[in-house]
Coordinates of C-alpha atoms in Angstrom, one line a residue:
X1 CA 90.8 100.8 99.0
X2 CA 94.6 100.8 98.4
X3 CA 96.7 103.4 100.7
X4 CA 99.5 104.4 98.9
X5 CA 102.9 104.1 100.9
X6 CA 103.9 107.1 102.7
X7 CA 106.8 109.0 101.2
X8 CA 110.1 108.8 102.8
X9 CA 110.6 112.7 104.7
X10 CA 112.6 114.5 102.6
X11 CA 116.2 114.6 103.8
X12 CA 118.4 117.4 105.3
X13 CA 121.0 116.6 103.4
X14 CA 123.9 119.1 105.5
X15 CA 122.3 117.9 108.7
X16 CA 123.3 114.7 107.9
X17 CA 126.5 114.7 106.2
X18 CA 127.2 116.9 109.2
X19 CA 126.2 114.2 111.8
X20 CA 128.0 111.9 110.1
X21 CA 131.5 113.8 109.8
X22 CA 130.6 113.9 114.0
X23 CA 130.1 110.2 113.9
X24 CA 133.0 108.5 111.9
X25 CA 136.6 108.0 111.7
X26 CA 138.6 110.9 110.6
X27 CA 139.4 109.0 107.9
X28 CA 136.2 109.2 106.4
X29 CA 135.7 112.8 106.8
X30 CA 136.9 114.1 103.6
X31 CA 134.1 111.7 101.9
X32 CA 131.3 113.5 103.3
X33 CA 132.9 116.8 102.4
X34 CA 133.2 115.5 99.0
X35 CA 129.5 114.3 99.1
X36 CA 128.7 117.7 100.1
X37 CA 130.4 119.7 97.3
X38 CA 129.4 117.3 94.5
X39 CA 125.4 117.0 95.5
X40 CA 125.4 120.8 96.1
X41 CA 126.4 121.2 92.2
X42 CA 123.9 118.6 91.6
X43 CA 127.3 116.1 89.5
X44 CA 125.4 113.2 89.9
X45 CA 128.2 111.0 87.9
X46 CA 131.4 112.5 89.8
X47 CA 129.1 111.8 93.2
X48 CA 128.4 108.3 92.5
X49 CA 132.1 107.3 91.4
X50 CA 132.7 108.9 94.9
X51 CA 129.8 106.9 96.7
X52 CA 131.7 103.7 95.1
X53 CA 135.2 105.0 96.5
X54 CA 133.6 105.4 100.1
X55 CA 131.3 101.5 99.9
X56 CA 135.2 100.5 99.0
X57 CA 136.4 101.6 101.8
X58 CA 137.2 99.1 104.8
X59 CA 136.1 101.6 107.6
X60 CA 133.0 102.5 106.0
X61 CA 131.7 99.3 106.8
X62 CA 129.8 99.8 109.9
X63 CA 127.4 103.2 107.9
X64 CA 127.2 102.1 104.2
X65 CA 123.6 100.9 104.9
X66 CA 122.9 104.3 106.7
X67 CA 124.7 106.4 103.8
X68 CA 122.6 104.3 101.3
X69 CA 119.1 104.3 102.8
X70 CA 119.0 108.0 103.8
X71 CA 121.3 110.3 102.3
X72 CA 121.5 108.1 98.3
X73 CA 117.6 107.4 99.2
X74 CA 117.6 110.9 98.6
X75 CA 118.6 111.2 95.0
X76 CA 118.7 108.0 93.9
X77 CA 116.2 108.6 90.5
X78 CA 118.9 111.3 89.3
X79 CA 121.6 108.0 88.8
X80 CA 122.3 105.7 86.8
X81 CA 120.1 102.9 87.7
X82 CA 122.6 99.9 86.7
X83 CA 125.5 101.9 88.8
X84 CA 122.8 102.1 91.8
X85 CA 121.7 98.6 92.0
X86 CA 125.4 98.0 91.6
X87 CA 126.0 99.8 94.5
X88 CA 122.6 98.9 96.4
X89 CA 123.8 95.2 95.9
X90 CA 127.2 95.6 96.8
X91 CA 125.8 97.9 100.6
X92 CA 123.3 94.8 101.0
X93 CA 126.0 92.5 102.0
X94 CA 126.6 94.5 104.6
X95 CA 123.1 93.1 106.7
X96 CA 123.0 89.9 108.5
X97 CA 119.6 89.2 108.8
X98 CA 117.8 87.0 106.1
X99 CA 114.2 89.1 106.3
X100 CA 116.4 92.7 106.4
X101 CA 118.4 91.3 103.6
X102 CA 115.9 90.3 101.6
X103 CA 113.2 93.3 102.6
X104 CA 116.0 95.5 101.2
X105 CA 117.1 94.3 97.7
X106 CA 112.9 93.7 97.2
X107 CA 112.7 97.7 98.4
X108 CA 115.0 98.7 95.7
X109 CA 113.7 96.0 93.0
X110 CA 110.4 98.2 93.7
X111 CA 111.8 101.6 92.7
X112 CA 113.9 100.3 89.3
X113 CA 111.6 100.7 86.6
X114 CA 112.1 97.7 84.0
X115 CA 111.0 99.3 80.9
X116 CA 113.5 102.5 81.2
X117 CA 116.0 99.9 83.2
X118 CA 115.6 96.9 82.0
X119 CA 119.6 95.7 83.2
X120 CA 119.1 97.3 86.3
X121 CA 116.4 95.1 86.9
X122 CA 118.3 91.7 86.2
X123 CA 120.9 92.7 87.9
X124 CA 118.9 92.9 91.0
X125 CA 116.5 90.0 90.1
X126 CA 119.5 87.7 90.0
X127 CA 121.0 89.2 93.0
X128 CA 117.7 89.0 94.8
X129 CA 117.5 85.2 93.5
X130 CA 121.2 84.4 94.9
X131 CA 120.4 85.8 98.5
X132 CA 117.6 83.2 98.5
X133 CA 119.5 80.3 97.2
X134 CA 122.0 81.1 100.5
X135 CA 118.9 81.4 102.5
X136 CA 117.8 78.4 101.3
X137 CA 114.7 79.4 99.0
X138 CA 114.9 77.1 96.6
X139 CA 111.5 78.0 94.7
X140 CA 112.0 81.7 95.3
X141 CA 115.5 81.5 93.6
X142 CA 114.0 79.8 90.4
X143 CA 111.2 82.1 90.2
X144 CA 113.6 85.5 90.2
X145 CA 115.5 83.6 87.7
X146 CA 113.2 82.8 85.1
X147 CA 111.6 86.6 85.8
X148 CA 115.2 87.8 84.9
X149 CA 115.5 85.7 81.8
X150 CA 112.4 87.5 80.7
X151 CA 113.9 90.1 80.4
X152 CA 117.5 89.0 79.7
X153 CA 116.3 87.4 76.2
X154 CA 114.9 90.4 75.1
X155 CA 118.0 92.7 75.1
X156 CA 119.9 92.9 72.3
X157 CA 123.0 94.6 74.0
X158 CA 124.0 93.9 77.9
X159 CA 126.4 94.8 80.4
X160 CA 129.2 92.3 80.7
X161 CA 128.1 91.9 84.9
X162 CA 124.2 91.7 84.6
X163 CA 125.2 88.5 82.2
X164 CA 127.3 87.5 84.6
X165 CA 124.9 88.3 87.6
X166 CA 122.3 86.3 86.0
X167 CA 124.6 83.1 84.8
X168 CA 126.7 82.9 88.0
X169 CA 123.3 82.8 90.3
X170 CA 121.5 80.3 87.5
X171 CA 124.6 78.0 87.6
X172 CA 124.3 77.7 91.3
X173 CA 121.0 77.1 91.4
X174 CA 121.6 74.0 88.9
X175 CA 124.8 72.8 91.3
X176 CA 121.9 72.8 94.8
X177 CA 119.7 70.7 92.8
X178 CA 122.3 68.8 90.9
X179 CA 121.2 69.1 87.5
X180 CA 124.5 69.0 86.0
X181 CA 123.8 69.7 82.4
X182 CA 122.3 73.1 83.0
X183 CA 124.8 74.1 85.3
X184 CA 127.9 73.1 82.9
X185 CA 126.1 75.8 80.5
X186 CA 125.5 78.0 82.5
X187 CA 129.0 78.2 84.4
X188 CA 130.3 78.5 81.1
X189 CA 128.6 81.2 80.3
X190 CA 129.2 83.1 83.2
X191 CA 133.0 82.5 82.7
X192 CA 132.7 84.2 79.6
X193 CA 131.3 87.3 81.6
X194 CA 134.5 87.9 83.8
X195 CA 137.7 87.5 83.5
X196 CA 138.2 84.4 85.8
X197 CA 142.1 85.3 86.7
X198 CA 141.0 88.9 87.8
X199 CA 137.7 88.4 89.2
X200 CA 138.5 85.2 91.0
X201 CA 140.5 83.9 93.4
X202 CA 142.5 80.8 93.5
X203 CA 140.4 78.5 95.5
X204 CA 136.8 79.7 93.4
X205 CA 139.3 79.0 90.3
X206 CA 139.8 75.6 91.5
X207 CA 136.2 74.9 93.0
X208 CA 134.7 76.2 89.8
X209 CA 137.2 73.8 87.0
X210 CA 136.3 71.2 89.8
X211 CA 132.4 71.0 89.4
X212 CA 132.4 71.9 85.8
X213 CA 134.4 68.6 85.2
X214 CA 132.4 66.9 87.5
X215 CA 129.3 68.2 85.6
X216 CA 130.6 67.4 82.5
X217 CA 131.0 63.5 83.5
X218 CA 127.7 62.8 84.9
X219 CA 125.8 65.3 82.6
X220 CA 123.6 63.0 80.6
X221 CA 123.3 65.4 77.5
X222 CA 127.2 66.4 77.4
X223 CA 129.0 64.5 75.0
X224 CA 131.4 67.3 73.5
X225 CA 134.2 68.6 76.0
X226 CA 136.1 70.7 73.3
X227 CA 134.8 73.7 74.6
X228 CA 135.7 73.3 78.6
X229 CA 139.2 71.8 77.5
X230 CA 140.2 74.8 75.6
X231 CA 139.0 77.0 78.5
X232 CA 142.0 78.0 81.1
X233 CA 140.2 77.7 84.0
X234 CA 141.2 74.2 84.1
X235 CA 144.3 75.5 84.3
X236 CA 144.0 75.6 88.2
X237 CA 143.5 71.8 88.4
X238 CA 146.9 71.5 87.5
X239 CA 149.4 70.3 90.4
X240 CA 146.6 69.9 92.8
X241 CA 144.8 66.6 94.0
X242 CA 142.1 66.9 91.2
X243 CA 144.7 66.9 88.6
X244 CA 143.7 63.7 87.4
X245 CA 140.1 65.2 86.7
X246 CA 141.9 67.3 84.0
X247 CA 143.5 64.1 82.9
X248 CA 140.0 61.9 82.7
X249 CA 138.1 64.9 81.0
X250 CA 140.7 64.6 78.0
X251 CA 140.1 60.7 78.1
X252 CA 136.6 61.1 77.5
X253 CA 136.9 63.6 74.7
X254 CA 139.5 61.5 73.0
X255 CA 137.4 58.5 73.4
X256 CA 140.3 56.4 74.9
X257 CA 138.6 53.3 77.0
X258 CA 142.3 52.0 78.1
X259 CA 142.9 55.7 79.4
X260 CA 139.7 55.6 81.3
X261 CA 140.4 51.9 82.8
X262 CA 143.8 53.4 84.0
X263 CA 142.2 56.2 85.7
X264 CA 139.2 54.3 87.1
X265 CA 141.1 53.2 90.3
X266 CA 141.0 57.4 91.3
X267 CA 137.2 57.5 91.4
X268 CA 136.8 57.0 94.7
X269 CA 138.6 60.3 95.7
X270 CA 135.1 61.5 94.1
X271 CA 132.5 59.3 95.3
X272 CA 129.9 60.7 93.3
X273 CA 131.9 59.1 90.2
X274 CA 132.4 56.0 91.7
X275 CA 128.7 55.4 92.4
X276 CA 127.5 56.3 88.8
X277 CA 130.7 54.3 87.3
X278 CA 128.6 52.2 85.2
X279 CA 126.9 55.6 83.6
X280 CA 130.5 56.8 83.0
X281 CA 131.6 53.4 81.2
X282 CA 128.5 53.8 78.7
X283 CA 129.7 57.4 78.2
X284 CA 133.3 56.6 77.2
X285 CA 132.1 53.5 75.1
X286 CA 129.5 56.5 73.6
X287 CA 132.3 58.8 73.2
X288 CA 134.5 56.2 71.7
X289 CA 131.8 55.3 68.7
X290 CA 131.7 59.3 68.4
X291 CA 135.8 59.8 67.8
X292 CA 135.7 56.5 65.9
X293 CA 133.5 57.6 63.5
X294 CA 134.4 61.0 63.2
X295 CA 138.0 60.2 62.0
X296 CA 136.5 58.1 58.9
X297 CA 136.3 59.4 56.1
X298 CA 132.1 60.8 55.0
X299 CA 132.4 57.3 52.7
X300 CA 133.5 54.6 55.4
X301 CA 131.2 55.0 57.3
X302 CA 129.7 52.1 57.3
X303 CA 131.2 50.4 60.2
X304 CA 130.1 46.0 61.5
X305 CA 128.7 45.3 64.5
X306 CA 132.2 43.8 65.6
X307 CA 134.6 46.9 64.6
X308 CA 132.3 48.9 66.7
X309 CA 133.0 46.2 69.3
X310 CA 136.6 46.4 68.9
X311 CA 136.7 50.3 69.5
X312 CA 134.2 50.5 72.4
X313 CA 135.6 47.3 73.9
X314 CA 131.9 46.1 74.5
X315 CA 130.7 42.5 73.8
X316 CA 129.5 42.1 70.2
X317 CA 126.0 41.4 71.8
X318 CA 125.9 44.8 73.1
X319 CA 127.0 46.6 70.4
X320 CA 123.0 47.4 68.7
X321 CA 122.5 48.9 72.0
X322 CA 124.9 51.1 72.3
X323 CA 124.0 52.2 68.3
X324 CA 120.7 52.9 69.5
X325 CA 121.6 54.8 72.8
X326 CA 123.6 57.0 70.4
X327 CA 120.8 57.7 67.6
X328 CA 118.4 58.2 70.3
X329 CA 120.9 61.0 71.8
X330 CA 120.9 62.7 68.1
X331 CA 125.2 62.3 68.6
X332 CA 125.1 60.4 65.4
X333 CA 122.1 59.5 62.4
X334 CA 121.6 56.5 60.5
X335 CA 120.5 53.2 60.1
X336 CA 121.1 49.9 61.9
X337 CA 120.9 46.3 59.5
X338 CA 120.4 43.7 61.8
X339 CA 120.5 40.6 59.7
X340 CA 124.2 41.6 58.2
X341 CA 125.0 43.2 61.8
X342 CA 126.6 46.9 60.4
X343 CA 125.7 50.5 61.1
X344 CA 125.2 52.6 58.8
X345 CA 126.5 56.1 59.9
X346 CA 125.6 59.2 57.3
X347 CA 126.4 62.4 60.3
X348 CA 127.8 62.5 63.5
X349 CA 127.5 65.7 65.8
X350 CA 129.6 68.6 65.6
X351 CA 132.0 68.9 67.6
X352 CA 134.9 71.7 69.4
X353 CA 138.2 69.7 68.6
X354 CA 141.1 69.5 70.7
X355 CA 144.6 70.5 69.4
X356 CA 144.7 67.1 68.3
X357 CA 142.0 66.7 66.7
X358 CA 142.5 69.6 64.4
X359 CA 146.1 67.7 63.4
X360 CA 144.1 64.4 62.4
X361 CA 141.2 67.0 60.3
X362 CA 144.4 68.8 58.7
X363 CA 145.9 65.4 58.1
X364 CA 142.2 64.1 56.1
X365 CA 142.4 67.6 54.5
X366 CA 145.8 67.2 52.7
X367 CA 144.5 63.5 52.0
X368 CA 141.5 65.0 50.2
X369 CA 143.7 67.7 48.4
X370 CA 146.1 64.9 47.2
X371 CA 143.3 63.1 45.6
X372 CA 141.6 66.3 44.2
X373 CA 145.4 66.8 42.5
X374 CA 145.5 63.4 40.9
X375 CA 142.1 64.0 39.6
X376 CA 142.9 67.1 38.1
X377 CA 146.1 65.7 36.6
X378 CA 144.1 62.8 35.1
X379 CA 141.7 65.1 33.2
X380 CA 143.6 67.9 32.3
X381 CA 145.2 66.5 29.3
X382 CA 141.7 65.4 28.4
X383 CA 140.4 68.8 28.3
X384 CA 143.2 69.8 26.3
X385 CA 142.5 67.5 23.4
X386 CA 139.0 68.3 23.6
X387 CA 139.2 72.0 23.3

């Protein structure tokens, strides 16, 4: 027969605010007053902007797990629950053993109720999920994850910092196991939760541009790098060591193979580059048949075996290959003909465009309007006549 679990005594609550006021710094004193006044009047919203003041607080340090486990304990189901798992997650930090750590956040997950909460509850899923990936939990942090995405892809509206809970703790688990394509999404997506210049410092600005370039290289579906150049973090690369990352990930979108064998002696300051080098020279021969292609024209696009050869710099014996890795990647579609040795190119995937890019588009588009103009000049006197 189940027992249900006994009820937490119900708390004294001027016995204990006045224990504390006899236990902490003086500093802290007016707090507890505060506390006092606001729970006595029952303003639950004033008392938990005051609750985040005190966990704020460098000398509350030492009884923020106290304060939260007996005296918020108390009242907890008259907050919001977002603001409280905010706060629970934020006081959890605070306890330095794995099995307290973790006993607490699952306590808490416990009392949120999904269907009235259902933020509150990824929130603390994907906080839960990121104190196992630092405990090393590798199956309990995937699990917690997709339980959170559950839940995540049903809302229609969410909180900025439960999207960026859940994509900051997902991209980390995808850097542990080194699945790079997942993570270079996901740490996208969490950067566009937060405002990386505000809500990170220097050195996580710099980590973070550092493995999504490093993601981006060795990611075997990531072909497009329009949307990670345009994106300022990469801003901290500059005038640091790994500013010749920033330099090789504009190589690749460009599609430049003399770039790329200029930069090549720098790989082994990453050795993870330099041992999957020949994966990285099929990517920039991939990415050069993708940039040569896109700036035709949508009727020369049928380019031989040895013009493809030319631009990749591959042997012309290697050439069908490469066409085929490419189709089979759905970056372009089309046809091969073997006996007359052409491709036959009719789409090519779409793409973010650099700066640059958008210059050489413009350029085709003023080509195209020039021609459109002659045409129309050609016929107009024609319809004239005719009418």
């Amino acid at each position: 027969m189940a027992v249900d679990k006994a009820k937490s005594p119900k708390l004294d609550v001027d016995e204990f605010l006045t224990l504390a006021v006899s236990e902490t710094p003086q500093e802290l004193h007016a707090f507890f007053e505060s506390f006092r006044s606001l729970h006595s009047r029952k303003l639950w919203h004033q008392l938990t902007n005051k609750l985040f003041e005190f966990f704020e607080h460098p000398l509350s340090k030492p009884y923020r797990v106290d304060v939260f486990n007996k005296f918020v304990r108390d009242f907890e189901s008259r907050l919001n629950q977002l603001r409280l798992v905010d706060m629970g997650v934020k006081v959890s930090k605070e306890i330095d053993n794995p099995v307290t750590h973790l006993q607490f956040l699952t306590d808490l997950l416990g009392r949120v109720n999904t269907e009235k909460s259902p933020e509150a509850h990824v929130l603390l899923l994907s906080s839960l999920a990121h104190a196992k990936l630092l405990y090393g939990d590798h199956e309990g942090t995937k699990n917690d994850i997709d339980a959170a995405w559950k839940v995540l892809d049903e809302l229609s509206s969410v909180d900025p910092s439960v999207n960026a809970a859940y994509y900051g703790v997902a991209a980390d688990y995808y850097k542990s196991k080194a699945e790079y394509a997942p993570y270079y999404k996901n740490s996208l997506l969490y950067l566009a939760c937060i405002d990386p210049a505000k809500d990170l410092t220097a050195e996580e600005r710099l980590l973070r541009a550092h493995d999504l370039g490093i993601a981006a290289f060795l990611g075997d579906t990531i072909y497009n790098f329009g949307e990670l150049l345009m994106h300022p973090i990469l801003d901290a690369l500059d005038s640091t060591p790994h500013e010749w990352i920033k330099k090789l990930l504009f190589t690749f979108n460009e599609g430049n193979i003399g770039k790329f064998e200029a930069l090549s002696p720098l790989f082994p300051k990453e050795p993870i580059l330099q041992e999957n080098y020949p994966f990285l020279r099929q990517k920039i021969c991939l990415m050069a048949l993708i940039e040569s292609v896109f700036k035709r024209g949508a009727y020369d696009r049928t380019m031989s075996f040895q013009t493809i050869a030319e631009e990749t710099h591959l042997p012309l014996d290697e050439v069908e290959h490469l066409v085929m890795k490419a189709l089979s990647l759905k970056l372009i579609k089309g046809s091969l003909d073997q006996v007359d040795q052409k491709a036959q190119i009719t789409w090519v995937q779409p793409r973010v465009l650099s700066r640059e890019q958008i210059g050489q588009l413009a350029k085709r588009l003023e080509a195209w309007n020039s021609k459109l103009h002659q045409v129309e000049e050609r016929i107009a006197p024609e319809v004239l006549v005719n009418s």
